[in-house]
JSON list of C-alpha atoms in Angstrom, two decimals:
[
{"chain": "T", "resi": 1, "resn": "MET", "atom": "CA", "xyz": [29.84, -176.60, 186.86]},
{"chain": "T", "resi": 2, "resn": "ILE", "atom": "CA", "xyz": [26.97, -179.39, 186.24]},
{"chain": "T", "resi": 3, "resn": "LYS", "atom": "CA", "xyz": [27.40, -180.67, 189.73]},
{"chain": "T", "resi": 4, "resn": "ILE", "atom": "CA", "xyz": [26.89, -176.63, 191.34]},
{"chain": "T", "resi": 5, "resn": "LEU", "atom": "CA", "xyz": [24.12, -176.17, 189.03]},
{"chain": "T", "resi": 6, "resn": "ILE", "atom": "CA", "xyz": [22.04, -178.91, 190.07]},
{"chain": "T", "resi": 7, "resn": "GLY", "atom": "CA", "xyz": [23.25, -178.17, 193.40]},
{"chain": "T", "resi": 8, "resn": "VAL", "atom": "CA", "xyz": [21.41, -174.21, 193.42]},
{"chain": "T", "resi": 9, "resn": "VAL", "atom": "CA", "xyz": [18.42, -176.09, 191.77]},
{"chain": "T", "resi": 10, "resn": "VAL", "atom": "CA", "xyz": [17.72, -177.84, 194.20]},
{"chain": "T", "resi": 11, "resn": "VAL", "atom": "CA", "xyz": [18.83, -175.45, 197.00]},
{"chain": "T", "resi": 12, "resn": "THR", "atom": "CA", "xyz": [16.11, -173.18, 195.64]},
{"chain": "T", "resi": 13, "resn": "VAL", "atom": "CA", "xyz": [13.39, -175.89, 194.96]},
{"chain": "T", "resi": 14, "resn": "ALA", "atom": "CA", "xyz": [14.13, -176.87, 199.12]},
{"chain": "T", "resi": 15, "resn": "VAL", "atom": "CA", "xyz": [13.59, -173.34, 199.51]},
{"chain": "T", "resi": 16, "resn": "ILE", "atom": "CA", "xyz": [10.55, -172.78, 197.75]},
{"chain": "T", "resi": 17, "resn": "ALA", "atom": "CA", "xyz": [9.09, -175.81, 199.38]},
{"chain": "T", "resi": 18, "resn": "THR", "atom": "CA", "xyz": [9.82, -174.54, 202.94]},
{"chain": "T", "resi": 19, "resn": "PHE", "atom": "CA", "xyz": [8.11, -171.05, 202.05]},
{"chain": "T", "resi": 20, "resn": "LEU", "atom": "CA", "xyz": [4.84, -173.20, 200.99]},
{"chain": "T", "resi": 21, "resn": "VAL", "atom": "CA", "xyz": [4.86, -175.35, 204.21]},
{"chain": "T", "resi": 22, "resn": "LEU", "atom": "CA", "xyz": [5.67, -172.58, 206.25]},
{"chain": "T", "resi": 23, "resn": "ASP", "atom": "CA", "xyz": [2.92, -170.13, 204.98]},
{"chain": "T", "resi": 24, "resn": "PRO", "atom": "CA", "xyz": [0.35, -172.10, 202.56]},
{"chain": "T", "resi": 25, "resn": "ASN", "atom": "CA", "xyz": [-1.48, -168.79, 201.47]},
{"chain": "T", "resi": 26, "resn": "ILE", "atom": "CA", "xyz": [1.41, -167.56, 199.30]},
{"chain": "T", "resi": 27, "resn": "GLY", "atom": "CA", "xyz": [-0.07, -169.67, 196.87]},
{"chain": "T", "resi": 28, "resn": "ILE", "atom": "CA", "xyz": [-2.27, -168.38, 194.24]},
{"chain": "T", "resi": 29, "resn": "GLN", "atom": "CA", "xyz": [-5.05, -166.28, 195.56]},
{"chain": "T", "resi": 30, "resn": "SER", "atom": "CA", "xyz": [-8.70, -167.52, 195.90]},
{"chain": "T", "resi": 31, "resn": "ALA", "atom": "CA", "xyz": [-11.50, -166.24, 192.99]},
{"chain": "T", "resi": 32, "resn": "ALA", "atom": "CA", "xyz": [-12.95, -163.62, 196.07]},
{"chain": "T", "resi": 33, "resn": "ASN", "atom": "CA", "xyz": [-9.37, -162.18, 196.38]},
{"chain": "T", "resi": 34, "resn": "VAL", "atom": "CA", "xyz": [-9.90, -161.59, 192.37]},
{"chain": "T", "resi": 35, "resn": "THR", "atom": "CA", "xyz": [-13.37, -160.32, 192.77]},
{"chain": "T", "resi": 36, "resn": "GLU", "atom": "CA", "xyz": [-12.86, -158.07, 195.44]},
{"chain": "T", "resi": 37, "resn": "VAL", "atom": "CA", "xyz": [-10.14, -156.86, 193.35]},
{"chain": "T", "resi": 38, "resn": "ALA", "atom": "CA", "xyz": [-11.73, -156.07, 190.10]},
{"chain": "T", "resi": 39, "resn": "ASN", "atom": "CA", "xyz": [-14.29, -154.05, 191.42]},
{"chain": "T", "resi": 40, "resn": "THR", "atom": "CA", "xyz": [-11.53, -151.39, 192.80]},
{"chain": "T", "resi": 41, "resn": "PHE", "atom": "CA", "xyz": [-9.92, -148.79, 191.28]},
{"chain": "T", "resi": 42, "resn": "SER", "atom": "CA", "xyz": [-7.52, -146.15, 191.99]},
{"chain": "T", "resi": 43, "resn": "VAL", "atom": "CA", "xyz": [-7.23, -142.72, 192.09]},
{"chain": "T", "resi": 44, "resn": "VAL", "atom": "CA", "xyz": [-4.85, -139.82, 193.49]},
{"chain": "T", "resi": 45, "resn": "VAL", "atom": "CA", "xyz": [-5.41, -136.98, 195.63]},
{"chain": "T", "resi": 46, "resn": "GLU", "atom": "CA", "xyz": [-3.25, -134.05, 196.20]},
{"chain": "T", "resi": 47, "resn": "GLY", "atom": "CA", "xyz": [-3.73, -130.68, 197.56]},
{"chain": "T", "resi": 48, "resn": "GLU", "atom": "CA", "xyz": [-5.73, -129.73, 201.16]},
{"chain": "T", "resi": 49, "resn": "VAL", "atom": "CA", "xyz": [-6.09, -133.09, 202.45]},
{"chain": "T", "resi": 50, "resn": "TYR", "atom": "CA", "xyz": [-4.44, -134.47, 205.26]},
{"chain": "T", "resi": 51, "resn": "LYS", "atom": "CA", "xyz": [-2.85, -137.79, 203.36]},
{"chain": "T", "resi": 52, "resn": "THR", "atom": "CA", "xyz": [-2.15, -136.58, 200.06]},
{"chain": "T", "resi": 53, "resn": "GLY", "atom": "CA", "xyz": [-1.27, -139.94, 197.83]},
{"chain": "T", "resi": 54, "resn": "THR", "atom": "CA", "xyz": [-3.17, -142.81, 195.91]},
{"chain": "T", "resi": 55, "resn": "TYR", "atom": "CA", "xyz": [-6.12, -144.29, 196.89]},
{"chain": "T", "resi": 56, "resn": "THR", "atom": "CA", "xyz": [-7.71, -147.70, 196.27]},
{"chain": "T", "resi": 57, "resn": "LEU", "atom": "CA", "xyz": [-11.68, -147.35, 196.54]},
{"chain": "T", "resi": 58, "resn": "LYS", "atom": "CA", "xyz": [-14.96, -149.28, 195.80]},
{"chain": "T", "resi": 59, "resn": "ASP", "atom": "CA", "xyz": [-16.39, -149.04, 191.99]},
{"chain": "T", "resi": 60, "resn": "GLY", "atom": "CA", "xyz": [-18.94, -145.87, 192.07]},
{"chain": "T", "resi": 61, "resn": "ALA", "atom": "CA", "xyz": [-16.89, -144.04, 195.02]},
{"chain": "T", "resi": 62, "resn": "LEU", "atom": "CA", "xyz": [-17.73, -140.61, 195.57]},
{"chain": "T", "resi": 63, "resn": "MET", "atom": "CA", "xyz": [-15.80, -137.46, 196.15]},
{"chain": "T", "resi": 64, "resn": "SER", "atom": "CA", "xyz": [-16.45, -137.30, 199.33]},
{"chain": "T", "resi": 65, "resn": "ASP", "atom": "CA", "xyz": [-15.40, -141.58, 199.95]},
{"chain": "T", "resi": 66, "resn": "LEU", "atom": "CA", "xyz": [-11.79, -140.12, 198.36]},
{"chain": "T", "resi": 67, "resn": "ILE", "atom": "CA", "xyz": [-11.52, -136.92, 201.52]},
{"chain": "T", "resi": 68, "resn": "GLU", "atom": "CA", "xyz": [-12.93, -139.34, 204.07]},
{"chain": "T", "resi": 69, "resn": "ALA", "atom": "CA", "xyz": [-9.92, -141.81, 202.55]},
{"chain": "T", "resi": 70, "resn": "ALA", "atom": "CA", "xyz": [-7.12, -138.98, 202.52]},
{"chain": "T", "resi": 71, "resn": "GLY", "atom": "CA", "xyz": [-7.71, -137.83, 206.57]},
{"chain": "T", "resi": 72, "resn": "GLY", "atom": "CA", "xyz": [-10.53, -135.24, 205.57]},
{"chain": "T", "resi": 73, "resn": "LEU", "atom": "CA", "xyz": [-9.99, -132.14, 204.73]},
{"chain": "T", "resi": 74, "resn": "THR", "atom": "CA", "xyz": [-7.83, -129.35, 206.41]},
{"chain": "T", "resi": 75, "resn": "ASN", "atom": "CA", "xyz": [-8.98, -125.71, 207.28]},
{"chain": "T", "resi": 76, "resn": "ASN", "atom": "CA", "xyz": [-7.77, -124.33, 204.14]},
{"chain": "T", "resi": 77, "resn": "ALA", "atom": "CA", "xyz": [-9.07, -126.82, 201.52]},
{"chain": "T", "resi": 78, "resn": "ASP", "atom": "CA", "xyz": [-11.69, -124.84, 199.40]},
{"chain": "T", "resi": 79, "resn": "GLU", "atom": "CA", "xyz": [-15.06, -126.77, 199.16]},
{"chain": "T", "resi": 80, "resn": "ARG", "atom": "CA", "xyz": [-16.12, -124.51, 196.32]},
{"chain": "T", "resi": 81, "resn": "ALA", "atom": "CA", "xyz": [-14.01, -126.20, 194.31]},
{"chain": "T", "resi": 82, "resn": "PHE", "atom": "CA", "xyz": [-15.22, -129.69, 194.27]},
{"chain": "T", "resi": 83, "resn": "TYR", "atom": "CA", "xyz": [-18.39, -131.53, 194.91]},
{"chain": "T", "resi": 84, "resn": "GLU", "atom": "CA", "xyz": [-18.69, -134.36, 197.28]},
{"chain": "T", "resi": 85, "resn": "THR", "atom": "CA", "xyz": [-21.05, -136.25, 195.29]},
{"chain": "T", "resi": 86, "resn": "SER", "atom": "CA", "xyz": [-19.05, -136.67, 191.86]},
{"chain": "T", "resi": 87, "resn": "ILE", "atom": "CA", "xyz": [-18.38, -139.88, 190.89]},
{"chain": "T", "resi": 88, "resn": "LEU", "atom": "CA", "xyz": [-14.68, -140.66, 190.89]},
{"chain": "T", "resi": 89, "resn": "THR", "atom": "CA", "xyz": [-13.06, -141.84, 187.92]},
{"chain": "T", "resi": 90, "resn": "SER", "atom": "CA", "xyz": [-10.15, -144.63, 187.27]},
{"chain": "T", "resi": 91, "resn": "GLY", "atom": "CA", "xyz": [-6.72, -143.43, 187.45]},
{"chain": "T", "resi": 92, "resn": "MET", "atom": "CA", "xyz": [-7.88, -139.74, 187.66]},
{"chain": "T", "resi": 93, "resn": "THR", "atom": "CA", "xyz": [-5.69, -137.33, 190.06]},
{"chain": "T", "resi": 94, "resn": "TYR", "atom": "CA", "xyz": [-7.57, -135.38, 192.33]},
{"chain": "T", "resi": 95, "resn": "TYR", "atom": "CA", "xyz": [-7.41, -131.45, 193.18]},
{"chain": "T", "resi": 96, "resn": "ILE", "atom": "CA", "xyz": [-8.75, -129.85, 196.79]},
{"chain": "T", "resi": 97, "resn": "ALA", "atom": "CA", "xyz": [-7.80, -126.31, 195.62]},
{"chain": "T", "resi": 98, "resn": "SER", "atom": "CA", "xyz": [-6.77, -123.85, 198.52]},
{"chain": "T", "resi": 99, "resn": "LYS", "atom": "CA", "xyz": [-8.84, -121.13, 200.24]},
{"chain": "T", "resi": 100, "resn": "TYR", "atom": "CA", "xyz": [-6.30, -119.05, 201.05]},
{"chain": "T", "resi": 101, "resn": "ASP", "atom": "CA", "xyz": [-2.99, -118.40, 199.30]},
{"chain": "T", "resi": 102, "resn": "VAL", "atom": "CA", "xyz": [-0.23, -121.08, 200.97]},
{"chain": "T", "resi": 103, "resn": "THR", "atom": "CA", "xyz": [2.68, -118.56, 200.08]},
{"chain": "T", "resi": 104, "resn": "ASP", "atom": "CA", "xyz": [1.16, -115.82, 201.84]},
{"chain": "T", "resi": 105, "resn": "LEU", "atom": "CA", "xyz": [2.48, -116.34, 205.88]},
{"chain": "T", "resi": 106, "resn": "CYS", "atom": "CA", "xyz": [-0.36, -114.72, 207.67]},
{"chain": "T", "resi": 107, "resn": "ASN", "atom": "CA", "xyz": [-2.78, -116.46, 205.56]},
{"chain": "T", "resi": 108, "resn": "ALA", "atom": "CA", "xyz": [-5.63, -113.35, 205.65]},
{"chain": "T", "resi": 109, "resn": "SER", "atom": "CA", "xyz": [-6.94, -112.95, 203.14]},
{"chain": "T", "resi": 110, "resn": "GLU", "atom": "CA", "xyz": [-8.77, -115.79, 200.54]},
{"chain": "T", "resi": 111, "resn": "ILE", "atom": "CA", "xyz": [-7.98, -115.82, 196.94]},
{"chain": "T", "resi": 112, "resn": "GLU", "atom": "CA", "xyz": [-9.79, -114.27, 194.25]},
{"chain": "T", "resi": 113, "resn": "LYS", "atom": "CA", "xyz": [-11.44, -116.80, 192.51]},
{"chain": "T", "resi": 114, "resn": "VAL", "atom": "CA", "xyz": [-14.05, -116.60, 188.85]},
{"chain": "T", "resi": 115, "resn": "ASN", "atom": "CA", "xyz": [-16.96, -119.76, 188.56]},
{"chain": "T", "resi": 116, "resn": "ILE", "atom": "CA", "xyz": [-16.42, -121.92, 185.76]},
{"chain": "T", "resi": 117, "resn": "ASN", "atom": "CA", "xyz": [-19.52, -123.01, 185.92]},
{"chain": "T", "resi": 118, "resn": "VAL", "atom": "CA", "xyz": [-21.29, -119.21, 185.90]},
{"chain": "T", "resi": 119, "resn": "ASP", "atom": "CA", "xyz": [-18.94, -116.79, 184.65]},
{"chain": "T", "resi": 120, "resn": "ASP", "atom": "CA", "xyz": [-18.61, -115.11, 181.37]},
{"chain": "T", "resi": 121, "resn": "ALA", "atom": "CA", "xyz": [-15.19, -114.85, 179.27]},
{"chain": "T", "resi": 122, "resn": "GLN", "atom": "CA", "xyz": [-14.75, -111.63, 180.15]},
{"chain": "T", "resi": 123, "resn": "THR", "atom": "CA", "xyz": [-14.56, -112.29, 184.02]},
{"chain": "T", "resi": 124, "resn": "LEU", "atom": "CA", "xyz": [-12.71, -116.32, 183.42]},
{"chain": "T", "resi": 125, "resn": "ALA", "atom": "CA", "xyz": [-9.67, -114.36, 181.56]},
{"chain": "T", "resi": 126, "resn": "LYS", "atom": "CA", "xyz": [-8.63, -111.91, 184.90]},
{"chain": "T", "resi": 127, "resn": "VAL", "atom": "CA", "xyz": [-7.16, -115.10, 185.68]},
{"chain": "T", "resi": 128, "resn": "ASN", "atom": "CA", "xyz": [-3.69, -115.03, 185.28]},
{"chain": "T", "resi": 129, "resn": "GLY", "atom": "CA", "xyz": [-3.65, -117.97, 182.80]},
{"chain": "T", "resi": 130, "resn": "ILE", "atom": "CA", "xyz": [-6.68, -117.93, 181.61]},
{"chain": "T", "resi": 131, "resn": "THR", "atom": "CA", "xyz": [-5.98, -116.24, 177.98]},
{"chain": "T", "resi": 132, "resn": "ASN", "atom": "CA", "xyz": [-9.32, -115.08, 175.77]},
{"chain": "T", "resi": 133, "resn": "THR", "atom": "CA", "xyz": [-9.18, -117.84, 173.72]},
{"chain": "T", "resi": 134, "resn": "ILE", "atom": "CA", "xyz": [-9.21, -120.51, 176.82]},
{"chain": "T", "resi": 135, "resn": "ALA", "atom": "CA", "xyz": [-12.04, -118.18, 178.54]},
{"chain": "T", "resi": 136, "resn": "ASN", "atom": "CA", "xyz": [-14.47, -118.80, 174.83]},
{"chain": "T", "resi": 137, "resn": "SER", "atom": "CA", "xyz": [-13.23, -122.68, 175.00]},
{"chain": "T", "resi": 138, "resn": "ILE", "atom": "CA", "xyz": [-14.15, -122.39, 178.80]},
{"chain": "T", "resi": 139, "resn": "VAL", "atom": "CA", "xyz": [-17.79, -120.83, 177.85]},
{"chain": "T", "resi": 140, "resn": "THR", "atom": "CA", "xyz": [-18.29, -123.20, 174.83]},
{"chain": "T", "resi": 141, "resn": "TYR", "atom": "CA", "xyz": [-17.27, -126.43, 176.24]},
{"chain": "T", "resi": 142, "resn": "ARG", "atom": "CA", "xyz": [-19.85, -125.65, 179.23]},
{"chain": "T", "resi": 143, "resn": "ASN", "atom": "CA", "xyz": [-22.08, -124.52, 176.44]},
{"chain": "T", "resi": 144, "resn": "ASP", "atom": "CA", "xyz": [-21.43, -128.42, 174.75]},
{"chain": "T", "resi": 145, "resn": "SER", "atom": "CA", "xyz": [-20.86, -130.68, 177.35]},
{"chain": "T", "resi": 146, "resn": "GLY", "atom": "CA", "xyz": [-23.15, -129.17, 180.46]},
{"chain": "T", "resi": 147, "resn": "LEU", "atom": "CA", "xyz": [-21.43, -128.10, 183.87]},
{"chain": "T", "resi": 148, "resn": "PHE", "atom": "CA", "xyz": [-18.30, -129.02, 184.91]},
{"chain": "T", "resi": 149, "resn": "SER", "atom": "CA", "xyz": [-18.44, -131.89, 187.72]},
{"chain": "T", "resi": 150, "resn": "SER", "atom": "CA", "xyz": [-14.80, -131.80, 188.74]},
{"chain": "T", "resi": 151, "resn": "LEU", "atom": "CA", "xyz": [-11.34, -129.22, 188.12]},
{"chain": "T", "resi": 152, "resn": "GLU", "atom": "CA", "xyz": [-10.25, -132.57, 186.68]},
{"chain": "T", "resi": 153, "resn": "GLN", "atom": "CA", "xyz": [-12.22, -131.46, 183.87]},
{"chain": "T", "resi": 154, "resn": "LEU", "atom": "CA", "xyz": [-10.83, -128.39, 182.59]},
{"chain": "T", "resi": 155, "resn": "LEU", "atom": "CA", "xyz": [-7.94, -130.53, 180.97]},
{"chain": "T", "resi": 156, "resn": "GLU", "atom": "CA", "xyz": [-10.90, -131.79, 178.70]},
{"chain": "T", "resi": 157, "resn": "VAL", "atom": "CA", "xyz": [-11.04, -128.44, 177.47]},
{"chain": "T", "resi": 158, "resn": "TYR", "atom": "CA", "xyz": [-9.34, -127.15, 174.31]},
{"chain": "T", "resi": 159, "resn": "GLY", "atom": "CA", "xyz": [-6.11, -125.09, 175.12]},
{"chain": "T", "resi": 160, "resn": "ILE", "atom": "CA", "xyz": [-5.39, -125.81, 178.55]},
{"chain": "T", "resi": 161, "resn": "GLY", "atom": "CA", "xyz": [-3.05, -128.79, 179.03]},
{"chain": "T", "resi": 162, "resn": "ASN", "atom": "CA", "xyz": [-1.08, -129.92, 182.25]},
{"chain": "T", "resi": 163, "resn": "ALA", "atom": "CA", "xyz": [0.95, -126.95, 183.08]},
{"chain": "T", "resi": 164, "resn": "THR", "atom": "CA", "xyz": [-2.27, -124.80, 182.24]},
{"chain": "T", "resi": 165, "resn": "TYR", "atom": "CA", "xyz": [-4.22, -126.42, 184.73]},
{"chain": "T", "resi": 166, "resn": "ARG", "atom": "CA", "xyz": [-1.94, -126.81, 187.28]},
{"chain": "T", "resi": 167, "resn": "LYS", "atom": "CA", "xyz": [-1.42, -122.82, 187.41]},
{"chain": "T", "resi": 168, "resn": "ILE", "atom": "CA", "xyz": [-5.43, -121.97, 187.41]},
{"chain": "T", "resi": 169, "resn": "ARG", "atom": "CA", "xyz": [-6.58, -124.58, 189.36]},
{"chain": "T", "resi": 170, "resn": "ASN", "atom": "CA", "xyz": [-6.02, -123.00, 192.92]},
{"chain": "T", "resi": 171, "resn": "TYR", "atom": "CA", "xyz": [-8.01, -119.58, 191.81]},
{"chain": "T", "resi": 172, "resn": "VAL", "atom": "CA", "xyz": [-11.12, -121.37, 189.87]},
{"chain": "T", "resi": 173, "resn": "ILE", "atom": "CA", "xyz": [-14.42, -122.82, 191.54]},
{"chain": "T", "resi": 174, "resn": "LEU", "atom": "CA", "xyz": [-17.11, -124.72, 190.64]},
{"chain": "T", "resi": 175, "resn": "HIS", "atom": "CA", "xyz": [-20.01, -123.45, 193.11]},
{"chain": "T", "resi": 176, "resn": "ALA", "atom": "CA", "xyz": [-20.52, -120.43, 195.68]}
]
């Protein structure tokens, strides 16, 4: 039994040594590579871009950089629902909203939307999923924290969780 165990260890060491000889880059990464990784972060983009998914970008990247990395906007993207100059936050999932209802085969008319940076609580409450309480919370958040710079900030509003956010994100915009 011990002879078999010694044989396995010797074969394993020989295989590792062979791989190191064949590809010396398998070893420890250089400090330059580690620094490059330290200056990047990952974000996810969903919605109306050509290639949804996770992207690694450089620190200080803007929404326009993420859109470019994702292959650009589709024809159905609502450019009123994001700012290209917004600075991205590591680990976030960003959503590019639809201009037209994707369940409407003809896509003949735009989705009616409310502006979370301008509209009053009564107007915001017209959206299915935004109750009067949530509408008032949106206005309070906007007054206390300033204008929304991304749709994802709605998750910081009292009363809005993931389910509500997903329900309303196609029906709100940030600017005209």
